[in-house]
Tab-separated table of C-alpha atoms in Angstrom:
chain	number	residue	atom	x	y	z
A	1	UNK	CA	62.627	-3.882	8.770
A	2	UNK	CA	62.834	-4.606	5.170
A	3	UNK	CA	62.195	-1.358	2.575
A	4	UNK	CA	58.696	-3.562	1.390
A	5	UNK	CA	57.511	-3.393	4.855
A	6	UNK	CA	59.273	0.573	5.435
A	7	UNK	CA	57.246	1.685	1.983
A	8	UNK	CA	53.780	-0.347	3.419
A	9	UNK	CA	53.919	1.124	6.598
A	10	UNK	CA	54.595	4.944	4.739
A	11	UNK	CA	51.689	4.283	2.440
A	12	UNK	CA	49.673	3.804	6.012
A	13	UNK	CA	50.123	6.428	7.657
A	14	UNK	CA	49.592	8.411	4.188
A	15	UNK	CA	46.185	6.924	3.711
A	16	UNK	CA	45.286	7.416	7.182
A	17	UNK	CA	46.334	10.898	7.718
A	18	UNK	CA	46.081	12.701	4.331
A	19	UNK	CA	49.651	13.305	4.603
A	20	UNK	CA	52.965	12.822	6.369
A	21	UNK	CA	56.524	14.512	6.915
A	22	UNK	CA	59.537	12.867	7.021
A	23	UNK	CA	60.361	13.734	10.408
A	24	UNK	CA	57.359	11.651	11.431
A	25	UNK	CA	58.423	8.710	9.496
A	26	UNK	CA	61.848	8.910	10.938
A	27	UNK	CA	60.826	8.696	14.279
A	28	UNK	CA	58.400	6.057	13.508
A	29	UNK	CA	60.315	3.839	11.228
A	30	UNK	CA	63.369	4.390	13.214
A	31	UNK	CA	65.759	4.851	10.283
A	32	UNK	CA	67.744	7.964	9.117
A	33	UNK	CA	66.412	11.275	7.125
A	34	UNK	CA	67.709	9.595	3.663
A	35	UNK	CA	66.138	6.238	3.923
A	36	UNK	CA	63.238	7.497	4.396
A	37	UNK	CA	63.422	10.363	1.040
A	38	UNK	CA	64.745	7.401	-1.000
A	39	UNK	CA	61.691	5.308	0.224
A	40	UNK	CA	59.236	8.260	-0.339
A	41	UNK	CA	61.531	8.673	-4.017
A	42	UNK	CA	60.360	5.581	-4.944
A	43	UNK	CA	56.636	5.272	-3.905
A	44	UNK	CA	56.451	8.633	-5.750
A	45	UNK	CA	57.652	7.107	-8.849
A	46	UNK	CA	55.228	4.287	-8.558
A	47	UNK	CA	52.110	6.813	-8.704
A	48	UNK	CA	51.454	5.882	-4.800
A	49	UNK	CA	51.861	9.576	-3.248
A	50	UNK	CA	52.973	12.994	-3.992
A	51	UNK	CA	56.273	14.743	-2.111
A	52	UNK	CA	55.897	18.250	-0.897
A	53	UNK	CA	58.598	19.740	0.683
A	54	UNK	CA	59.377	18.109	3.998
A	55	UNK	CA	57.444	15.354	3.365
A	56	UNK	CA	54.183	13.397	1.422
A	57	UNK	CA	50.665	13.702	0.455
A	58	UNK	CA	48.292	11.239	-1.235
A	59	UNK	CA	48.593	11.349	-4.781
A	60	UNK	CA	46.638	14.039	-7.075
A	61	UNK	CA	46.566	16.629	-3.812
A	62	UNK	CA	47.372	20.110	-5.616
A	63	UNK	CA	48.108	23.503	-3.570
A	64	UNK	CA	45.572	24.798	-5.497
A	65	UNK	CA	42.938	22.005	-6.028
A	66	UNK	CA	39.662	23.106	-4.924
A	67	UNK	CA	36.919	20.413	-4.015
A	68	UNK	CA	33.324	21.630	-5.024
A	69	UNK	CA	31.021	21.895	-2.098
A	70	UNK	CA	28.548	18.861	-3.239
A	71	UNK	CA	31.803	16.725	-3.189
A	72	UNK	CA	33.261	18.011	0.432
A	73	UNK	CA	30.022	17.411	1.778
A	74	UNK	CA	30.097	13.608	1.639
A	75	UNK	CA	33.007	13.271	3.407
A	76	UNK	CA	33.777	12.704	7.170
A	77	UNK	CA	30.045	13.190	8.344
A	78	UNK	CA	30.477	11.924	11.734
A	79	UNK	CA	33.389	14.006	12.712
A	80	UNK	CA	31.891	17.326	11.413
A	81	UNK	CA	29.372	17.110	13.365
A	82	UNK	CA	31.414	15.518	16.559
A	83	UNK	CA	33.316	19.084	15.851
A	84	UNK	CA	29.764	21.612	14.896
A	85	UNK	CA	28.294	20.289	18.104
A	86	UNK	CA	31.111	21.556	20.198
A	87	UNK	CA	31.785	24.283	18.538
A	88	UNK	CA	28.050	25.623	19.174
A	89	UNK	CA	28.801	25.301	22.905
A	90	UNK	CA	30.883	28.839	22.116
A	91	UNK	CA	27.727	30.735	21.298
A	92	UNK	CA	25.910	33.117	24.031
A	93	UNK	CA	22.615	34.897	22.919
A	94	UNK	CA	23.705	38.588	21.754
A	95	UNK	CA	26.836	37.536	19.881
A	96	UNK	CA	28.302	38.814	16.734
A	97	UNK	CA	28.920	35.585	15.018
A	98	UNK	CA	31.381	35.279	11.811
A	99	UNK	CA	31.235	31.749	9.655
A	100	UNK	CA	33.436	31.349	6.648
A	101	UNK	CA	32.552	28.483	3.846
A	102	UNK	CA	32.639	25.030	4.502
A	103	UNK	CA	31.127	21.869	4.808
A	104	UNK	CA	32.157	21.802	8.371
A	105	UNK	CA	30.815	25.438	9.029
A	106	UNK	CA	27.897	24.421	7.182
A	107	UNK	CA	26.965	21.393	9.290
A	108	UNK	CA	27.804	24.241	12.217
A	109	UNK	CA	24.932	26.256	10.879
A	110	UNK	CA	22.506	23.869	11.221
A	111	UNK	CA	22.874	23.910	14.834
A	112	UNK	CA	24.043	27.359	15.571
A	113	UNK	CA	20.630	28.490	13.767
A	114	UNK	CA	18.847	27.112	17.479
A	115	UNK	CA	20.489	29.754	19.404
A	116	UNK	CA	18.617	32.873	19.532
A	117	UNK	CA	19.144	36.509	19.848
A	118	UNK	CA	22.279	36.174	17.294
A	119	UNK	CA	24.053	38.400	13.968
A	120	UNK	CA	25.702	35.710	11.556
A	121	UNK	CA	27.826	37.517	9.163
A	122	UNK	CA	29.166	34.768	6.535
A	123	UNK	CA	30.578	34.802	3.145
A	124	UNK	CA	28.783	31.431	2.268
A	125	UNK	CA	26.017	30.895	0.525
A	126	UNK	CA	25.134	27.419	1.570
A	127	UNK	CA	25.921	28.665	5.611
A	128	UNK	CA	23.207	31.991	4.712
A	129	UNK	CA	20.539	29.275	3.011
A	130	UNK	CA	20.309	27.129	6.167
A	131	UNK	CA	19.354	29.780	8.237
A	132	UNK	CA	16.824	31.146	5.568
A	133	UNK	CA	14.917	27.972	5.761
A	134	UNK	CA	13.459	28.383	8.517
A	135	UNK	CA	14.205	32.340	9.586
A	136	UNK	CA	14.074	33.804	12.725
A	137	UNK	CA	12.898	37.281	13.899
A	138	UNK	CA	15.743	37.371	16.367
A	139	UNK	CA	18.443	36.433	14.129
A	140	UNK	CA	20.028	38.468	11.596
A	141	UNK	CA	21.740	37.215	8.645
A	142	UNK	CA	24.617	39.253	7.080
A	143	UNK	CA	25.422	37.761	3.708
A	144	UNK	CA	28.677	39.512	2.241
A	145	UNK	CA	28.680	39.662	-1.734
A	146	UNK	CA	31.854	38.732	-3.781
A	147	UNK	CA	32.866	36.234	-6.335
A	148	UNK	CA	31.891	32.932	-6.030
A	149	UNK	CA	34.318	29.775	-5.431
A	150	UNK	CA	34.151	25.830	-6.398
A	151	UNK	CA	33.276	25.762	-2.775
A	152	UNK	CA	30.312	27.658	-2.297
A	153	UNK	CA	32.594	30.849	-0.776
A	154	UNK	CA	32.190	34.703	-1.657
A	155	UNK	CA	35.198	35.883	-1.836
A	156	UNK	CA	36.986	39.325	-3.235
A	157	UNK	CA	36.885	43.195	-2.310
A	158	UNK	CA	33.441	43.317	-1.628
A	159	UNK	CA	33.410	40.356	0.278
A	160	UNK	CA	36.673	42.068	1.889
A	161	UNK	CA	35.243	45.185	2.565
A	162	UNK	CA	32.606	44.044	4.074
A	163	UNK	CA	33.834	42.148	6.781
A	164	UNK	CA	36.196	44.915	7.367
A	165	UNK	CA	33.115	47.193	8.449
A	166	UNK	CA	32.121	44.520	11.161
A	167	UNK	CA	33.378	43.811	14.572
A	168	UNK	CA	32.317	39.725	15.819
A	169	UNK	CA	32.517	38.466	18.770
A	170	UNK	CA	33.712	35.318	17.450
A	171	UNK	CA	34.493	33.821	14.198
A	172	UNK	CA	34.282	29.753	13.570
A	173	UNK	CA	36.620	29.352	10.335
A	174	UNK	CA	36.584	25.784	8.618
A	175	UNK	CA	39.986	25.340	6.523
A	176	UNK	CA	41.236	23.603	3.436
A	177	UNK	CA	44.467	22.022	5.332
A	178	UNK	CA	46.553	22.860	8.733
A	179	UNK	CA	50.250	21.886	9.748
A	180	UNK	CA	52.456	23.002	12.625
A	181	UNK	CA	54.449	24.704	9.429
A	182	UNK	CA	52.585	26.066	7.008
A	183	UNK	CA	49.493	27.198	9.633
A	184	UNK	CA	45.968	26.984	8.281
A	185	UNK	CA	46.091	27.346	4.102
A	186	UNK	CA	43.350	27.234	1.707
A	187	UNK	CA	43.839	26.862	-2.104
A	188	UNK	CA	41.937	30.031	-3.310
A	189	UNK	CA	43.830	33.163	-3.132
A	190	UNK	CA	40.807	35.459	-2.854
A	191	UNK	CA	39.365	33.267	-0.194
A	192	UNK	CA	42.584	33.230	2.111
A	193	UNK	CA	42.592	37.315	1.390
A	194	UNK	CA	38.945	36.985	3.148
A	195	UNK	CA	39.655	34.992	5.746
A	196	UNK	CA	42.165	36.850	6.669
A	197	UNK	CA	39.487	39.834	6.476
A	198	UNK	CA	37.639	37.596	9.031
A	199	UNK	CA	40.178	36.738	11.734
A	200	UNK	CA	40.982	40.801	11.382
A	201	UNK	CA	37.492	41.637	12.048
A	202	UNK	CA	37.313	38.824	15.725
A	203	UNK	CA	37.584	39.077	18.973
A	204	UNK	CA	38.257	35.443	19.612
A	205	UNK	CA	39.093	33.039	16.631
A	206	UNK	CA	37.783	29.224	16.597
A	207	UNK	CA	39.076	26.881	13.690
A	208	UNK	CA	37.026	24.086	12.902
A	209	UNK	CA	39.021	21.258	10.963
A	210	UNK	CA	38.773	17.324	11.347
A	211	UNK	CA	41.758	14.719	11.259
A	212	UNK	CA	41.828	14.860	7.730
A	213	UNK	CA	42.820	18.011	7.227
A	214	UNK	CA	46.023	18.155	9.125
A	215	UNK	CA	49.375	17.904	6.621
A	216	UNK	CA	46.930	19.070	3.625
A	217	UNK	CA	48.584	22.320	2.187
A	218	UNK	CA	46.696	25.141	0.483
A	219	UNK	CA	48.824	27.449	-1.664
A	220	UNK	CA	47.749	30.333	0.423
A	221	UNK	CA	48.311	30.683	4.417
A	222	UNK	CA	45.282	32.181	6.431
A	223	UNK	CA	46.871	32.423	9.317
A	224	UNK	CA	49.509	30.750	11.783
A	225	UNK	CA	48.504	28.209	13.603
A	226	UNK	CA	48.678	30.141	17.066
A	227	UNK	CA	46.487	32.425	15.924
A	228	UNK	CA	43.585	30.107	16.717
A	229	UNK	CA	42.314	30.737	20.508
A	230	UNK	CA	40.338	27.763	19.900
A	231	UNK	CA	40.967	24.814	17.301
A	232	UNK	CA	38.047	22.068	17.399
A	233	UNK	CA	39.399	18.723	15.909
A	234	UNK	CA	38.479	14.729	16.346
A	235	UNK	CA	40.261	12.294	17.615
A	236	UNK	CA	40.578	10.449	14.374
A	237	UNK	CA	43.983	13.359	14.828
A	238	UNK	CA	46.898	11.171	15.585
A	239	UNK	CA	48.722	11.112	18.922
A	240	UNK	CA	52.098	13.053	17.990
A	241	UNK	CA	50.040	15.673	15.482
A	242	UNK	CA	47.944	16.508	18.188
A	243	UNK	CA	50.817	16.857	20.672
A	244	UNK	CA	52.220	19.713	17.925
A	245	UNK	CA	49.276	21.840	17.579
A	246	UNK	CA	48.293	21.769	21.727
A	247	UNK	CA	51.771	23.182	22.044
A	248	UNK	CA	50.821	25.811	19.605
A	249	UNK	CA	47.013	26.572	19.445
A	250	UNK	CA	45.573	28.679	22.580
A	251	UNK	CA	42.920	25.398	23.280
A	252	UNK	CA	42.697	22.158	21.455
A	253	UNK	CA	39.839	20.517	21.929
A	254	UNK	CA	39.147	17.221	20.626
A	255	UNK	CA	36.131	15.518	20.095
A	256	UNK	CA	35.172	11.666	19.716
A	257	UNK	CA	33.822	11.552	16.618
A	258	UNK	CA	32.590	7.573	17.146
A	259	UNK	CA	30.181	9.082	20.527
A	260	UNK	CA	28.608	11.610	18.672
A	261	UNK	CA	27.826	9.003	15.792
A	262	UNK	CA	26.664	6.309	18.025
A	263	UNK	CA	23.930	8.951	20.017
A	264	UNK	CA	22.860	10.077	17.154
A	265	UNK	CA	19.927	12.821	16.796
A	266	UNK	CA	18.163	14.902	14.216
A	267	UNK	CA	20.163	18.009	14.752
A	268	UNK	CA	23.115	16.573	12.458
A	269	UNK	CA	20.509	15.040	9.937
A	270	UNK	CA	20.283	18.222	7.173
A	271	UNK	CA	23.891	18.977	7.717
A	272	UNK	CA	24.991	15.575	6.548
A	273	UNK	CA	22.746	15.195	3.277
C-alpha cells in the first residue's frame, strides 16, 4: 500500500469514528508502530487531524472544548434516540432515578417522563424543563443548584452536595468522550467532580454514549470504564471498539440506530428539535 492510500485510509477511519489510536491503525494497515506515527506526523502537519497521545482525533478537538447544548443537540438524532429508547426499558415505577446533562439524557427525558410513580434527581436544566412541561402528580422532580456550564449542566458544591444527600436506584449518565484508556471523560472539571457525585450516590450505573463519542477525550475522567453496569451505544460503534468495551463494561448493549429511525414515532419528536 502506498503512504497516499495509508494517510486516505487514516483520515477514514478518523472521520468516521471521531478518533483513532495507533494500535488500531497498525492492525488495520498492517504496517509497523512508526509508519504509522510518521503517517499521522504528517497529516498533522497538513491541518487534517490532531495527535493525542497514543493516537488521533479530528482536528480542533480540545480536552477542554465544551460544545453548547443548542449545538450538541443537532447532532446524531437517530442514534440518541435508538440509545433513550432502550435505556427507558431500565425504569420500574417507584425508582429513584439520577440523569446528568446531555443531549442524549435529554432526548432520555422525553421518554422517561411516561413512566409513572418516579423521583428524577438531575443537575440539568434542559432534562428538569421537559418534565415541567407537562408535570405529573406522581413524579417528582429534584433539580440540584450549582453553576451553570456551556452545556446546560449545574455543576459545583451545591450541585455536589446535593447529590451526596440522595440514594438512586439508578443513574443514566451521558458523557463527553469514552476509550478503553482513559474511561468516560468530560471537559469541565466541576462537571466530572459531579458526576462522580452521581455514580457515588447509584445503585446501578447506565452510560448512555453513541458511536461518536468513543476515542473523544475530556480532560477530566468520570469514571473507568468498568464502572458502567450498563453502557447503551449504537451500532454506528465499530467492530473491534466494541469488542474492547464488552470485555470491560458489565453489559453492552447496542442498538440499531437505522430501525429506530426507519419506525419512527412521536415519542423522539421534542427530543430531536
Amino acid at each position: 500500500m502506498l503512504a497516499s492510500q495509508r494517510r486516505s485510509r487514516i483520515l477514514e477511519e478518523i472521520r468516521r469514528s471521531g478518533a483513532v489510536r495507533v494500535s488500531t491503525l497498525v492492525e488495520r494497515l498492517g504496517v509497523s508502530d512508526m509508519t504509522v506515527r510518521r503517517d499521522l506526523e504528517v497529516l498533522a502537519q497538513q491541518g487534517q487531524l490532531q495527535k493525542v497521545h497514543g493516537g488521533a482525533v479530528l482536528p480542533g478537538a480540545r480536552s477542554t472544548e465544551e460544545p453548547g447544548f443548542a449545538a450538541k443537540s443537532s447532532r446524531e438524532n437517530a442514534e440518541k434516540l435508538a440509545i433513550a429508547s432502550e435505556a427507558v426499558r431500565f425504569v420500574e415505577p417507584g425508582m429513584a432515578v439520577g440523569v446528568s446533562a446531555g443531549t442524549t439524557t435529554w432526548t432520555f427525558a422525553s421518554l422517561l417522563r411516561e413512566t409513572p410513580d418516579i423521583t428524577v434527581v438531575t443537575n440539568s436544566v434542559q432534562v428538569a424543563d421537559v418534565f415541567s412541561r407537562r408535570p405529573r402528580t406522581d413524579q417528582t422532580v429534584v433539580l440540584t443548584g450549582g453553576i451553570r456550564t456551556p452545556s446546560e449542566a449545574l455543576v459545583g458544591p451545591f450541585a455536589v452536595s446535593a447529590i451526596r444527600s440522595v440514594n438512586l436506584d439508578i443513574m443514566f449518565m451521558g458523557v463527553h468522550g469514552m476509550d478503553v484508556h482513559s474511561g468516560f471523560t468530560t471537559p469541565n472539571l466541576m462537571e466530572a467532580e459531579t458526576d462522580r457525585a452521581f455514580v457515588a450516590a447509584s445503585r446501578r450505573f447506565v452510560v448512555l454514549a453513541d458511536h461518536t463519542k468513543y476515542g473523544v477525550l475530556g480532560i477530566s475522567t468520570i469514571a473507568d470504564i468498568d464502572a458502567a453496569d450498563v453502557l447503551i451505544t449504537d451500532s454506528g460503534l465499530a467492530e473491534e471498539h466494541q469488542r474492547a468495551l464488552r470485555e470491560r463494561v458489565g453489559d453492552l448493549v447496542v442498538v440499531d440506530a437505522a430501525a429506530q429511525d426507519t419506525a419512527g414515532g412521536d415519542s423522539g419528536s421534542e427530543a430531536g428539535a
